[in-house]
Amino acid sequence: MLSPLDHLARQLARLPGIGPRSARRMVLHMLKKREGVMYPLIDSMTRAAEQVKECTTCGNLGGSDPCELCTDRTRDPTLLCVVESVADLWAMERARVFRGRYHVLGGTLSALDGVRPADLRIDKLLTRANDAGVKEVILALNATVEGQTTAHYLAERLVPIGVSVTRLAHGLPVGGELDHLDDGTLAAALLARRQAG
Amino acid sequence: MGAFKLHAPTASNAPAALAIGKLSLFSFRNYTEVRIHCDAAPIVLVGANGGGKTNLLEAISLLAPGRGLRRALLADLQNRTLSSEPWGVAADLDTPDGPLVIGTGRAPCSEGTQDHRLVHINGQPARSANALAEPIALTWITPEMDRLVGEGATARRKFLDRLVYSFDPAHGARVRRYDKAMRERLRLLREGRAEAVWLAGLESDMAQTAVAIAAARLHMIRHLRTVLAESDDPFPRPLIAARGTAEDQLTDHPALQVEDTLRAAFARARSDDAQHGTCAVGAHRSDLRITHRAKNCPAESCSTGEQKALLIALMLAYVRLLTIQRDMAPLFLLDDIAAHLDSCRRAALFDALRALGCQAWLTGTDQDDFAALAPYAQFFRVTDGQVTLL
């Protein structure tokens, strides 16, 4: 029978990015500061577990359904940005450059991990692209095998609907130096070149 | 791989060499603890079989990224009598940029963590063993590589990819990406219920990556050929070529066209691949072809001695290429090198090693085989995990 302390440490160690050593440190820190850290954390976790919902429109997480982004009238409803996860949506929002709407797929296609088209929010995406006056779908997926395979799959399914399908450019990072780029990235940057003047 | 000018180093502009001055092994294979002080000159390790000569070379090979010359698991490197003490290898090196201290070893076991390797560079922990690629240049030739010529294409292709990786660290990631996409495609084909669009997406990724892999291989072959053409060592000169669907086409077609060809080939092969459970075409089918140039004879038809000589000629060219590119002669590990070489070729090899200016580490059972090196080399006897200066 595990002690409550070991049980908590083991639960924390199951979280992404947390190892057993970090988990034990967190437990000790919380127990040392029960009033200031532990009880407020319990309260926050309870409220998040009870109140945070998945938006049935876009798949984002928020306090309401539809979420704040889907109901924001200042956002352009003709632009739809497809991301793999809510973490990627947050990354896009941090950049503050996109003012359209989002669609969270909930993963990427992976035969090895058993993720098939039916496991992702693809049908919902096709419905949104068809119905909601969407003019452009931006595929903001990772440059991994799974991300690019999924982008290819989505493009093939979206083009017949008649929307413009684009994807994020691959190439020279901001502040990057050509001399330090690998050949593949340089080739991608060259292919994605733009008119300079 | 960045472009670089090829010119053979001459005596006056010979680059400095990377050289180990002190090597310490702890709890490593059959060594409980050993420390060797050595010169920059060639080092010869002699001793009976099973004494630990190859283990010592393996320890040195771990000063570079990767799994060393035997590609062993970290646990297999552990000394059995000191099983609770994680193994470690440390080296003080002289480099053209000054002294360098490298330490690497197995991380102490702790609950919930995977077996992993720690690396320290000048006393500072490195994020991963890949950090060793910048300060360290080393390569090796082992008896297992003798079979390269006669074995199937897979071993030769992996050998070529390893050579490319030393020059172009992104090559490893490309090969892994291609393999992953190929495994995904095979899984879908085996299950037999994949949508064609999904397969096409994977095949598109495979085609793009295969072309990048083939281009890097061809780049390496071109440079090796240039160095081999300038070589004046007495070993038979190998004619080398990377052959494969992408490699063959890239020589006279644009990369984008080759990608399209590969995509079409993958699509055509779907039903056969599903039936056989393999991918019939692609970067994983390429081969490194080696031919005895003077005899115009495929290496696999040559004698064992000739095959060994061809391999040595190729590796000498590779060390020259590394020297030119890094502006520093690499560490060169030659395990059981005297086997299959007559006295003339042994002498030629020793002359070539001296001319390269690299710190070579050679092993053998008979000290007399290395007599020609006696005036220049340091000799150590290796017996049951003990190393003694002769």
Coordinates of C-alpha atoms in Angstrom, one line a residue:
Chain A
M1 CA 0.0 0.0 0.0
L2 CA 1.5 3.3 -1.1
S3 CA 1.6 6.2 1.4
P4 CA -0.4 9.3 0.4
L5 CA 2.9 11.0 -0.3
D6 CA 4.2 8.3 -2.6
H7 CA 0.8 8.0 -4.3
L8 CA 0.8 11.8 -5.0
A9 CA 4.4 11.7 -6.3
R10 CA 3.5 8.7 -8.6
Q11 CA 0.5 10.5 -9.9
L12 CA 2.5 13.7 -10.7
A13 CA 5.3 11.6 -12.3
R14 CA 2.7 10.4 -14.9
L15 CA 2.3 13.9 -16.2
P16 CA 4.2 14.9 -19.4
G17 CA 7.6 16.4 -18.7
I18 CA 7.7 15.4 -15.1
G19 CA 10.1 12.7 -13.9
P20 CA 10.0 10.9 -10.5
R21 CA 12.6 13.2 -9.0
S22 CA 10.7 16.4 -10.0
A23 CA 7.5 14.8 -8.8
R24 CA 9.0 14.2 -5.3
R25 CA 10.3 17.8 -5.2
M26 CA 6.9 19.1 -6.1
V27 CA 5.2 17.0 -3.4
L28 CA 7.7 18.3 -0.8
H29 CA 7.2 21.9 -1.9
M30 CA 3.4 21.6 -1.8
L31 CA 3.4 19.9 1.6
K32 CA 5.7 22.6 3.0
K33 CA 3.4 25.3 1.6
R34 CA -0.1 23.8 2.1
E35 CA -2.0 27.0 2.5
G36 CA -0.2 29.1 -0.1
V37 CA 0.3 26.5 -2.8
M38 CA -1.4 23.1 -2.2
Y39 CA -4.9 24.1 -1.3
P40 CA -5.1 26.8 -4.0
L41 CA -3.8 24.2 -6.5
I42 CA -6.5 21.7 -5.4
D43 CA -9.1 24.4 -5.8
S44 CA -7.8 25.4 -9.3
M45 CA -7.7 21.8 -10.5
T46 CA -11.2 21.0 -9.2
R47 CA -12.6 24.1 -11.0
A48 CA -10.7 23.3 -14.2
A49 CA -11.9 19.7 -14.1
E50 CA -15.5 20.8 -13.6
Q51 CA -15.7 23.9 -15.8
V52 CA -13.3 23.6 -18.7
K53 CA -15.1 22.2 -21.8
E54 CA -14.1 21.1 -25.2
C55 CA -15.6 23.4 -27.8
T56 CA -17.9 21.3 -30.0
T57 CA -17.2 23.7 -33.0
C58 CA -13.4 23.9 -33.0
G59 CA -12.1 21.5 -30.4
N60 CA -10.4 24.3 -28.3
L61 CA -10.6 24.1 -24.5
G62 CA -12.3 26.9 -22.6
G63 CA -14.9 28.0 -20.1
S64 CA -17.8 27.9 -22.6
D65 CA -19.1 26.0 -25.6
P66 CA -18.8 27.5 -28.2
C67 CA -15.4 28.8 -26.9
E68 CA -14.4 32.4 -26.7
L69 CA -12.5 32.3 -30.0
C70 CA -15.5 30.9 -31.9
T71 CA -17.8 33.6 -30.6
D72 CA -15.4 36.5 -31.0
R73 CA -17.1 38.6 -33.6
T74 CA -13.8 40.5 -34.4
R75 CA -12.3 37.3 -35.9
D76 CA -12.5 36.7 -39.6
P77 CA -14.9 33.7 -40.2
T78 CA -13.6 33.2 -43.7
L79 CA -10.1 32.1 -42.5
L80 CA -9.8 28.7 -40.8
C81 CA -6.5 27.6 -39.3
V82 CA -6.1 23.8 -38.7
V83 CA -3.8 22.8 -35.8
E84 CA -3.0 19.5 -34.3
S85 CA -3.6 20.3 -30.6
V86 CA -4.7 23.0 -28.3
A87 CA -1.0 23.6 -27.4
D88 CA -0.5 24.5 -31.1
L89 CA -3.5 26.8 -31.0
W90 CA -2.0 28.6 -28.0
A91 CA 1.3 28.9 -29.8
M92 CA -0.5 30.6 -32.8
E93 CA -2.3 32.9 -30.4
R94 CA 1.0 33.8 -28.6
A95 CA 2.3 35.1 -32.0
R96 CA -0.8 37.4 -32.3
V97 CA -0.7 37.3 -36.1
F98 CA -3.7 35.3 -36.9
R99 CA -7.2 36.8 -36.6
G100 CA -9.3 34.0 -38.1
R101 CA -10.8 31.0 -36.5
Y102 CA -9.3 27.6 -35.6
H103 CA -9.9 24.0 -35.9
V104 CA -8.2 21.6 -33.5
L105 CA -7.7 18.1 -35.2
G106 CA -6.9 16.3 -31.9
G107 CA -3.8 14.6 -33.4
T108 CA -2.4 13.5 -36.7
L109 CA -2.7 10.4 -38.8
S110 CA -0.4 7.6 -37.6
A111 CA -0.7 4.0 -38.8
L112 CA 1.9 2.9 -36.2
D113 CA -0.1 4.5 -33.3
G114 CA -3.4 3.4 -34.7
V115 CA -4.7 6.9 -35.4
R116 CA -7.0 6.8 -38.4
P117 CA -9.0 9.6 -40.1
A118 CA -12.1 8.6 -38.1
D119 CA -10.2 9.3 -34.8
L120 CA -9.6 12.9 -35.8
R121 CA -12.0 15.8 -36.1
I122 CA -11.7 15.6 -39.9
D123 CA -15.4 15.2 -40.8
K124 CA -16.2 18.3 -38.6
L125 CA -13.5 20.2 -40.5
L126 CA -15.0 19.3 -43.8
T127 CA -18.5 20.4 -42.6
R128 CA -17.1 23.7 -41.4
A129 CA -15.2 24.3 -44.6
N130 CA -18.4 23.5 -46.6
D131 CA -20.9 25.4 -44.5
A132 CA -19.5 28.4 -42.8
G133 CA -18.5 30.7 -45.6
V134 CA -14.9 29.7 -45.2
K135 CA -12.6 30.9 -48.1
E136 CA -9.2 29.7 -47.0
V137 CA -8.1 26.8 -44.8
I138 CA -4.5 27.1 -43.5
L139 CA -2.9 23.8 -42.5
A140 CA -0.6 24.7 -39.6
L141 CA 0.7 21.2 -38.9
N142 CA 4.1 20.1 -37.7
A143 CA 6.8 19.3 -40.3
T144 CA 7.0 15.7 -39.1
V145 CA 6.1 12.6 -41.1
E146 CA 2.7 12.4 -39.4
G147 CA 2.0 16.2 -39.7
Q148 CA 2.9 16.4 -43.4
T149 CA 1.0 13.2 -44.2
T150 CA -2.1 14.6 -42.5
A151 CA -1.6 17.9 -44.3
H152 CA -1.5 16.0 -47.6
Y153 CA -4.6 14.0 -46.7
L154 CA -6.6 17.1 -45.6
A155 CA -5.6 19.1 -48.7
E156 CA -6.9 16.2 -50.9
R157 CA -10.2 16.2 -49.1
L158 CA -10.6 20.0 -48.9
V159 CA -9.7 21.0 -52.4
P160 CA -12.9 19.5 -54.0
I161 CA -15.0 21.6 -51.6
G162 CA -13.7 24.7 -53.4
V163 CA -11.8 26.4 -50.6
S164 CA -8.3 27.7 -51.0
V165 CA -5.9 25.4 -49.1
T166 CA -2.6 26.7 -47.9
R167 CA 0.0 25.5 -45.4
L168 CA 2.7 27.2 -43.3
A169 CA 5.9 27.9 -45.2
H170 CA 9.0 25.8 -44.4
G171 CA 12.4 27.3 -44.6
L172 CA 14.7 30.0 -43.2
P173 CA 13.9 30.7 -39.6
V174 CA 13.6 34.4 -38.5
G175 CA 17.2 35.4 -37.4
G176 CA 18.6 32.3 -39.1
E177 CA 21.8 32.2 -41.1
L178 CA 21.9 30.4 -44.5
D179 CA 25.3 28.9 -43.6
H180 CA 23.8 27.0 -40.7
L181 CA 20.8 25.6 -42.6
D182 CA 20.8 21.9 -43.6
D183 CA 20.3 21.2 -47.3
G184 CA 16.7 20.0 -46.9
T185 CA 15.6 23.2 -45.1
L186 CA 17.5 25.4 -47.6
A187 CA 15.8 23.6 -50.5
A188 CA 12.4 24.1 -48.8
A189 CA 13.1 27.8 -48.3
L190 CA 14.1 28.1 -52.0
L191 CA 10.9 26.4 -53.2
A192 CA 8.8 28.6 -50.9
R193 CA 10.6 31.9 -52.1
R194 CA 8.5 35.0 -52.4
Q195 CA 8.7 38.1 -54.6
A196 CA 10.9 40.7 -52.8
G197 CA 9.8 43.8 -54.6
Chain B
M1 CA 26.8 18.9 -46.5
G2 CA 28.6 22.2 -47.0
A3 CA 30.8 22.6 -50.1
F4 CA 34.4 22.6 -49.4
K5 CA 37.6 22.8 -51.5
L6 CA 39.4 19.6 -51.9
H7 CA 43.2 19.8 -51.8
A8 CA 45.6 17.2 -50.4
P9 CA 47.4 18.4 -47.3
T10 CA 51.2 18.8 -47.9
A11 CA 53.9 18.6 -45.4
S12 CA 54.0 22.4 -45.0
N13 CA 50.2 22.9 -44.6
A14 CA 49.4 19.5 -42.9
P15 CA 46.6 20.2 -40.5
A16 CA 47.1 19.5 -36.8
A17 CA 45.8 16.2 -35.5
L18 CA 43.3 15.4 -32.9
A19 CA 45.2 13.2 -30.3
I20 CA 44.5 11.6 -27.0
G21 CA 47.0 12.4 -24.3
K22 CA 45.4 10.6 -21.5
L23 CA 42.7 7.9 -21.6
S24 CA 40.9 6.6 -18.5
L25 CA 38.4 3.8 -18.4
F26 CA 36.3 2.8 -15.3
S27 CA 34.1 -0.2 -15.0
F28 CA 34.1 -0.6 -18.7
R29 CA 33.8 -4.1 -20.3
N30 CA 36.7 -6.1 -18.9
Y31 CA 38.4 -3.0 -17.4
T32 CA 37.8 -2.2 -13.8
E33 CA 40.1 0.8 -13.9
V34 CA 42.8 1.8 -16.3
R35 CA 44.7 4.9 -17.2
I36 CA 46.9 5.3 -20.3
H37 CA 49.2 8.2 -21.0
C38 CA 50.1 8.4 -24.7
D39 CA 51.9 10.4 -27.3
A40 CA 50.4 11.8 -30.5
A41 CA 52.1 9.1 -32.5
P42 CA 50.4 5.9 -33.6
I43 CA 49.5 3.6 -30.7
V44 CA 49.8 -0.1 -31.1
L45 CA 47.9 -2.4 -28.7
V46 CA 49.1 -6.0 -28.7
G47 CA 48.0 -9.0 -26.7
A48 CA 46.3 -12.3 -26.9
N49 CA 42.6 -12.6 -27.9
G50 CA 40.1 -11.6 -25.2
G51 CA 42.6 -9.3 -23.4
G52 CA 40.6 -6.1 -24.1
K53 CA 42.2 -4.5 -27.1
T54 CA 39.0 -4.0 -29.0
N55 CA 37.2 -2.9 -25.8
L56 CA 39.7 -0.1 -25.5
L57 CA 39.1 1.0 -29.1
E58 CA 35.4 0.8 -28.4
A59 CA 35.8 3.1 -25.4
I60 CA 37.6 5.6 -27.7
S61 CA 34.8 5.3 -30.3
L62 CA 32.4 6.5 -27.6
L63 CA 34.1 9.9 -27.5
A64 CA 32.1 10.6 -30.7
P65 CA 28.2 10.6 -31.0
G66 CA 26.5 7.3 -31.5
R67 CA 26.8 3.8 -30.0
G68 CA 30.4 3.1 -30.7
L69 CA 32.1 0.7 -33.0
R70 CA 30.1 -2.4 -31.9
R71 CA 26.8 -0.5 -31.6
A72 CA 26.4 -2.0 -28.2
L73 CA 23.7 -1.2 -25.6
L74 CA 24.9 0.9 -22.7
A75 CA 24.2 -2.0 -20.3
D76 CA 26.5 -4.3 -22.4
L77 CA 29.4 -2.0 -21.8
Q78 CA 29.2 -2.4 -18.0
N79 CA 31.9 -4.3 -16.2
R80 CA 30.3 -7.3 -14.6
T81 CA 32.3 -7.3 -11.3
L82 CA 31.6 -3.6 -10.8
S83 CA 28.0 -3.8 -12.0
S84 CA 26.8 -1.2 -9.4
E85 CA 29.3 1.4 -10.6
P86 CA 28.2 2.9 -14.0
W87 CA 31.0 2.7 -16.6
G88 CA 32.9 5.8 -17.6
V89 CA 35.4 6.9 -20.2
A90 CA 37.4 10.1 -20.0
A91 CA 40.0 11.5 -22.3
D92 CA 42.3 14.5 -22.4
L93 CA 42.8 15.5 -26.0
D94 CA 45.0 17.9 -27.9
T95 CA 43.2 19.7 -30.6
P96 CA 44.2 22.5 -33.0
D97 CA 42.0 24.8 -30.8
G98 CA 43.8 23.7 -27.5
P99 CA 43.2 21.1 -24.9
L100 CA 39.9 19.4 -24.6
V101 CA 38.6 17.1 -21.9
I102 CA 35.8 14.7 -22.8
G103 CA 34.0 12.5 -20.3
T104 CA 31.2 10.1 -21.1
G105 CA 29.5 7.3 -19.2
R106 CA 26.3 5.5 -18.3
A107 CA 24.0 7.6 -16.1
P108 CA 23.4 6.2 -12.6
C109 CA 20.2 4.1 -12.7
S110 CA 17.3 5.9 -11.1
E111 CA 13.6 4.9 -10.8
G112 CA 11.6 5.7 -13.9
T113 CA 14.4 6.9 -16.1
Q114 CA 15.6 5.1 -19.2
D115 CA 19.2 3.9 -19.5
H116 CA 21.1 6.9 -21.0
R117 CA 24.6 8.2 -21.6
L118 CA 26.0 11.3 -20.0
V119 CA 28.5 13.5 -21.8
H120 CA 30.8 16.2 -20.3
I121 CA 32.8 18.5 -22.4
N122 CA 35.5 20.4 -20.5
G123 CA 33.7 19.6 -17.3
Q124 CA 30.4 21.0 -18.5
P125 CA 27.4 18.6 -19.1
A126 CA 26.4 18.5 -22.7
R127 CA 22.7 18.2 -23.7
S128 CA 23.4 15.0 -25.6
A129 CA 26.2 12.9 -27.2
N130 CA 25.5 14.8 -30.5
A131 CA 27.4 17.7 -29.0
L132 CA 30.6 15.6 -29.5
A133 CA 30.2 15.9 -33.3
E134 CA 31.7 19.4 -33.3
P135 CA 35.0 18.9 -31.4
I136 CA 35.6 15.2 -32.2
A137 CA 36.4 13.6 -35.5
L138 CA 37.1 9.9 -35.5
T139 CA 36.5 6.8 -37.6
W140 CA 37.4 3.2 -37.5
I141 CA 38.0 0.0 -39.5
T142 CA 37.1 -3.3 -37.8
P143 CA 37.2 -7.0 -38.9
E144 CA 33.3 -6.9 -39.1
M145 CA 33.7 -4.4 -41.9
D146 CA 35.6 -7.0 -44.0
R147 CA 32.3 -8.6 -44.7
L148 CA 30.9 -5.4 -46.1
V149 CA 31.9 -6.3 -49.6
G150 CA 30.5 -9.8 -49.6
E151 CA 27.4 -9.0 -47.6
G152 CA 24.1 -7.7 -48.9
A153 CA 23.3 -4.1 -49.9
T154 CA 22.0 -3.2 -46.4
A155 CA 25.3 -3.3 -44.6
R156 CA 27.0 -1.3 -47.4
R157 CA 24.3 1.2 -47.5
K158 CA 24.4 1.7 -43.7
F159 CA 28.2 2.0 -44.0
L160 CA 27.8 4.8 -46.6
D161 CA 25.2 6.5 -44.5
R162 CA 27.6 6.5 -41.5
L163 CA 30.2 8.1 -43.7
V164 CA 27.7 10.8 -44.8
Y165 CA 26.6 11.4 -41.2
S166 CA 30.1 12.5 -40.1
F167 CA 30.0 15.3 -42.6
D168 CA 26.3 16.0 -42.6
P169 CA 24.7 15.5 -39.1
A170 CA 21.2 16.1 -40.6
H171 CA 21.5 12.9 -42.6
G172 CA 20.7 10.7 -39.7
A173 CA 17.4 12.6 -39.1
R174 CA 16.6 12.2 -42.8
V175 CA 17.1 8.5 -42.8
R176 CA 15.0 8.1 -39.6
R177 CA 12.2 10.1 -41.2
Y178 CA 12.2 8.0 -44.3
D179 CA 12.2 4.8 -42.3
K180 CA 9.3 6.0 -40.2
A181 CA 7.2 7.0 -43.2
M182 CA 8.0 3.6 -44.8
R183 CA 6.9 1.7 -41.7
E184 CA 3.7 3.7 -41.6
R185 CA 3.0 2.9 -45.3
L186 CA 3.7 -0.8 -44.8
R187 CA 1.4 -0.9 -41.8
L188 CA -1.4 0.6 -43.8
L189 CA -0.8 -1.7 -46.7
R190 CA -0.7 -4.8 -44.4
E191 CA -4.0 -3.8 -42.8
G192 CA -5.4 -3.4 -46.3
R193 CA -8.0 -0.7 -45.4
A194 CA -6.1 2.5 -45.9
E195 CA -7.4 5.3 -48.0
A196 CA -5.4 6.0 -51.1
V197 CA -5.1 9.6 -50.1
W198 CA -3.4 8.7 -46.8
L199 CA -1.0 6.4 -48.6
A200 CA -0.2 9.1 -51.2
G201 CA 0.6 11.5 -48.3
L202 CA 3.1 9.1 -46.9
E203 CA 4.6 8.3 -50.3
S204 CA 5.0 12.0 -51.0
D205 CA 7.0 12.4 -47.8
M206 CA 9.1 9.3 -48.6
A207 CA 9.8 10.6 -52.1
Q208 CA 11.0 14.0 -50.8
T209 CA 13.1 12.5 -48.1
A210 CA 14.5 9.8 -50.4
V211 CA 15.8 12.4 -52.9
A212 CA 17.5 14.3 -50.1
I213 CA 19.1 11.1 -48.8
A214 CA 20.3 10.1 -52.3
A215 CA 21.7 13.6 -52.9
A216 CA 23.7 13.5 -49.7
R217 CA 25.0 10.0 -50.6
L218 CA 26.0 11.2 -54.1
H219 CA 27.7 14.2 -52.6
M220 CA 29.9 12.0 -50.4
I221 CA 30.7 9.6 -53.3
R222 CA 31.8 12.6 -55.4
H223 CA 34.2 13.8 -52.7
L224 CA 35.6 10.4 -52.0
R225 CA 36.2 9.8 -55.7
T226 CA 38.1 13.1 -55.9
V227 CA 40.3 12.1 -53.0
L228 CA 40.8 8.6 -54.3
A229 CA 41.9 10.0 -57.7
E230 CA 44.6 12.0 -56.0
S231 CA 45.7 9.2 -53.7
D232 CA 49.2 7.7 -54.4
D233 CA 49.1 4.9 -51.8
P234 CA 49.9 1.5 -53.2
F235 CA 46.5 0.0 -52.3
P236 CA 44.2 -1.1 -55.2
R237 CA 42.1 1.9 -56.0
P238 CA 38.3 1.2 -55.6
L239 CA 35.8 2.6 -58.0
I240 CA 32.8 3.5 -55.9
A241 CA 29.2 4.3 -56.8
A242 CA 25.9 4.8 -55.0
R243 CA 23.3 2.9 -56.9
G244 CA 19.5 3.1 -56.4
T245 CA 16.4 4.4 -58.0
A246 CA 16.9 8.0 -56.8
E247 CA 20.7 7.9 -57.0
D248 CA 20.6 6.7 -60.6
Q249 CA 18.2 9.4 -61.7
L250 CA 19.6 12.3 -59.8
T251 CA 22.7 12.3 -61.9
D252 CA 20.8 13.7 -64.9
H253 CA 17.4 14.7 -63.8
P254 CA 16.2 17.6 -61.6
A255 CA 15.3 16.6 -58.0
L256 CA 11.6 17.5 -58.4
Q257 CA 11.3 15.2 -61.4
V258 CA 13.0 12.3 -59.4
E259 CA 10.5 12.9 -56.6
D260 CA 7.6 12.6 -59.0
T261 CA 9.1 9.4 -60.4
L262 CA 9.5 7.9 -56.9
R263 CA 5.9 8.9 -56.0
A264 CA 4.6 7.1 -59.0
A265 CA 6.8 4.0 -58.3
F266 CA 5.5 3.8 -54.8
A267 CA 1.9 4.1 -55.9
R268 CA 2.5 1.3 -58.6
A269 CA 4.1 -1.0 -56.0
R270 CA 1.3 -0.8 -53.5
S271 CA -0.3 -4.2 -54.2
D272 CA 3.0 -6.0 -54.5
D273 CA 4.3 -4.4 -51.3
A274 CA 1.1 -5.3 -49.5
Q275 CA 1.5 -8.9 -50.6
H276 CA 5.2 -9.2 -49.7
G277 CA 5.2 -7.0 -46.7
T278 CA 8.2 -5.0 -48.0
C279 CA 8.8 -1.8 -50.0
A280 CA 10.2 -2.8 -53.4
V281 CA 11.7 0.6 -54.3
G282 CA 13.2 3.5 -52.4
A283 CA 16.2 4.9 -50.6
H284 CA 16.3 1.7 -48.4
R285 CA 17.1 -0.4 -51.5
S286 CA 20.2 1.6 -52.5
D287 CA 23.7 0.0 -52.5
L288 CA 27.3 1.1 -52.4
R289 CA 29.0 -0.6 -55.3
I290 CA 32.7 -1.2 -55.0
T291 CA 34.8 -2.2 -57.9
H292 CA 38.5 -3.1 -58.2
R293 CA 39.4 -0.4 -60.7
A294 CA 42.6 -1.9 -62.2
K295 CA 41.0 -5.3 -62.6
N296 CA 37.6 -3.9 -63.6
C297 CA 36.2 -6.6 -61.2
P298 CA 33.4 -6.2 -58.7
A299 CA 34.8 -6.3 -55.2
E300 CA 32.7 -9.3 -54.2
S301 CA 34.6 -11.3 -56.8
C302 CA 38.1 -10.3 -55.5
S303 CA 40.1 -12.3 -53.0
T304 CA 39.7 -11.8 -49.3
G305 CA 43.0 -9.9 -49.2
E306 CA 42.1 -7.7 -52.1
Q307 CA 38.7 -6.9 -50.5
K308 CA 40.5 -5.9 -47.3
A309 CA 42.9 -3.8 -49.3
L310 CA 40.1 -2.1 -51.2
L311 CA 38.3 -1.3 -47.9
I312 CA 41.5 0.1 -46.4
A313 CA 42.0 2.3 -49.5
L314 CA 38.4 3.6 -49.1
M315 CA 38.9 4.3 -45.4
L316 CA 42.2 6.1 -46.0
A317 CA 40.5 8.3 -48.5
Y318 CA 37.7 8.9 -46.0
V319 CA 40.2 9.9 -43.3
R320 CA 41.9 12.3 -45.9
L321 CA 38.5 13.8 -46.6
L322 CA 37.7 14.2 -42.9
T323 CA 41.1 15.8 -42.5
I324 CA 40.5 18.3 -45.2
Q325 CA 37.0 19.1 -44.1
R326 CA 37.7 19.5 -40.4
D327 CA 41.2 21.0 -40.9
M328 CA 42.3 18.4 -38.4
A329 CA 43.4 14.8 -38.7
P330 CA 40.8 12.6 -37.0
L331 CA 41.4 9.8 -34.5
F332 CA 41.6 6.6 -36.6
L333 CA 40.9 3.2 -34.9
L334 CA 42.1 0.1 -36.8
D335 CA 41.1 -3.1 -35.1
D336 CA 43.0 -6.3 -35.9
I337 CA 44.2 -4.6 -39.0
A338 CA 47.2 -6.9 -39.8
A339 CA 44.9 -9.9 -40.6
H340 CA 44.7 -10.6 -44.3
L341 CA 47.5 -8.1 -45.2
D342 CA 50.9 -9.3 -46.5
S343 CA 54.0 -7.6 -45.2
C344 CA 54.2 -5.2 -48.2
R345 CA 50.6 -4.0 -47.7
R346 CA 51.2 -3.7 -44.0
A347 CA 54.2 -1.5 -44.6
A348 CA 52.2 0.5 -47.1
L349 CA 49.4 1.0 -44.6
F350 CA 51.9 2.2 -41.9
D351 CA 53.4 4.6 -44.4
A352 CA 50.0 5.9 -45.3
L353 CA 49.1 6.4 -41.6
R354 CA 52.3 8.4 -41.0
A355 CA 51.6 10.5 -44.0
L356 CA 48.0 11.2 -42.8
G357 CA 49.4 12.6 -39.6
C358 CA 46.5 11.2 -37.6
Q359 CA 46.7 9.5 -34.2
A360 CA 46.0 5.9 -35.2
W361 CA 45.2 3.2 -32.7
L362 CA 46.0 -0.2 -34.0
T363 CA 45.5 -3.6 -32.4
G364 CA 46.9 -7.0 -33.2
T365 CA 48.0 -10.2 -31.5
D366 CA 51.6 -10.3 -32.8
Q367 CA 53.9 -7.4 -32.0
D368 CA 56.2 -8.4 -34.9
D369 CA 53.4 -7.5 -37.4
F370 CA 54.0 -3.9 -36.4
A371 CA 57.8 -3.9 -36.4
A372 CA 57.9 -1.3 -39.2
L373 CA 56.1 1.1 -36.9
A374 CA 58.6 0.5 -34.0
P375 CA 60.6 3.7 -34.5
Y376 CA 57.5 6.0 -34.4
A377 CA 54.8 4.2 -32.4
Q378 CA 54.0 3.7 -28.8
F379 CA 53.4 0.0 -27.9
F380 CA 51.2 -1.2 -25.1
R381 CA 50.5 -4.8 -24.1
V382 CA 46.9 -5.5 -23.2
T383 CA 46.2 -8.5 -21.0
D384 CA 43.1 -9.2 -19.0
G385 CA 42.0 -5.6 -18.6
Q386 CA 45.5 -4.4 -17.8
V387 CA 47.5 -2.1 -20.1
T388 CA 51.3 -1.9 -19.9
L389 CA 53.7 0.3 -21.8
L390 CA 56.2 -1.8 -23.7

